Coordinates of C-alpha atoms in Angstrom, one line a residue:
X3 CA 0.0 -0.2 0.1
X4 CA 2.9 2.3 0.7
X5 CA 3.5 4.7 -2.4
X6 CA 0.4 4.8 -3.4
X7 CA -1.4 7.6 -1.2
X8 CA -2.0 11.0 -2.7
X9 CA -1.0 12.6 0.9
X10 CA -1.7 16.3 -0.7
X11 CA -5.4 15.1 -1.2
X12 CA -5.4 13.2 1.9
X13 CA -4.1 16.3 3.8
X14 CA -6.8 18.8 2.2
X15 CA -9.6 16.4 3.0
X16 CA -8.7 15.5 6.6
X17 CA -8.0 19.4 7.3
X18 CA -11.5 20.0 6.0
X19 CA -13.2 17.7 8.0
X20 CA -11.0 19.1 11.3
X21 CA -12.3 22.5 10.3
X22 CA -15.5 21.5 10.2
X23 CA -15.3 19.7 13.5
X24 CA -13.8 22.8 15.1
X25 CA -16.9 25.0 13.6
X26 CA -19.2 22.5 15.3
X27 CA -17.5 22.4 18.6
X28 CA -16.6 26.4 18.4
X29 CA -13.0 26.0 18.5
X30 CA -11.2 29.1 18.0
X31 CA -7.9 27.9 16.3
X32 CA -6.1 31.2 17.3
X33 CA -6.1 30.5 21.1
X34 CA -3.5 28.2 21.8
X35 CA -4.4 27.4 25.2
X36 CA -7.6 26.1 23.5
X37 CA -6.0 24.1 21.0
X38 CA -3.4 22.7 23.1
X39 CA -5.8 21.6 25.4
X40 CA -7.8 19.6 22.6
X41 CA -4.5 18.4 21.6
X42 CA -3.6 17.1 25.2
X43 CA -7.4 15.4 25.3
X44 CA -6.8 14.0 21.9
X45 CA -3.7 12.4 23.3
X46 CA -4.8 11.2 26.6
X47 CA -8.6 10.2 26.6
X48 CA -9.6 9.2 23.0
X49 CA -11.1 5.6 24.1
X50 CA -12.6 7.3 27.2
X51 CA -14.7 9.8 24.8
X52 CA -15.7 6.9 22.5
X53 CA -17.2 4.9 25.1
X54 CA -19.0 8.2 26.4
X55 CA -20.2 8.9 22.8
X56 CA -21.5 5.4 22.4
X57 CA -23.5 5.8 25.7
X58 CA -25.1 9.0 24.5
X59 CA -25.7 8.6 20.7
X60 CA -27.7 11.7 20.8
X61 CA -24.8 14.0 21.8
X62 CA -23.8 16.0 18.9
X63 CA -21.0 17.6 20.4
X64 CA -19.5 14.7 21.8
X65 CA -19.7 13.0 18.5
X66 CA -18.3 15.8 16.8
X67 CA -15.4 15.8 19.7
X68 CA -14.8 12.3 19.0
X69 CA -15.0 12.7 15.3
X70 CA -12.3 15.7 15.4
X71 CA -10.0 13.4 17.8
X72 CA -10.0 10.6 15.3
X73 CA -9.1 13.3 12.6
X74 CA -6.1 14.3 14.6
X75 CA -5.1 10.9 15.0
X76 CA -5.2 10.5 11.3
X77 CA -3.4 13.4 10.7
X78 CA -0.5 12.2 12.9
X79 CA -0.5 9.0 11.0
X80 CA -0.6 10.4 7.6
X81 CA 2.2 12.7 8.6
X82 CA 4.5 10.0 9.8
X83 CA 3.5 7.9 6.6
X84 CA 4.3 10.4 4.2
X85 CA 7.5 11.4 6.1
X86 CA 8.3 7.5 5.9
X87 CA 8.3 8.0 1.9
X88 CA 10.3 11.3 2.1
X89 CA 6.9 13.1 1.7
X90 CA 6.3 16.2 4.1
X91 CA 2.7 16.6 4.5
X92 CA 1.7 20.1 5.0
X93 CA -1.9 21.3 5.3
X94 CA -3.1 25.1 5.8
X95 CA -3.2 27.0 8.9
X96 CA -5.7 24.7 11.1
X97 CA -3.5 21.8 10.2
X98 CA -0.6 23.5 11.0
X99 CA -2.1 24.9 14.4
X100 CA -3.3 21.5 15.7
X101 CA -0.2 19.8 13.9
X102 CA 2.0 22.0 16.5
X103 CA -0.3 21.7 19.5
X104 CA -0.2 17.8 19.1
X105 CA 3.7 17.6 18.5
X106 CA 4.2 19.7 21.8
X107 CA 1.8 17.8 23.9
X108 CA 3.7 14.4 22.8
X109 CA 6.7 15.9 23.1
X110 CA 5.8 16.9 26.8
X111 CA 4.6 13.1 27.3
X112 CA 8.0 11.9 26.2
X113 CA 9.8 14.3 28.6
X114 CA 7.5 13.1 31.6

């Protein structure tokens, strides 16, 4: 499968969905503290959120957050896979903002 992915297209699609979920959740992408908190939550408690969403199928905000966290993980995987192919995947402003927050939070976890 490696080598056949269109990382540019995948990056665009993932970022568009991240932006949509951000709108649904009222995320201010210029608020670094809010984005870092989201990144921290994505790295720490995604399985807990999935369980909560399954138990509360009518909670659209919770479903949007679960989707956003899944997209954040997909974003990280896309960057890692493309880097392994010698390709740097870069999205737009939201991609970069969330990506920086995820890498910063991941780095804090490695240092701890």
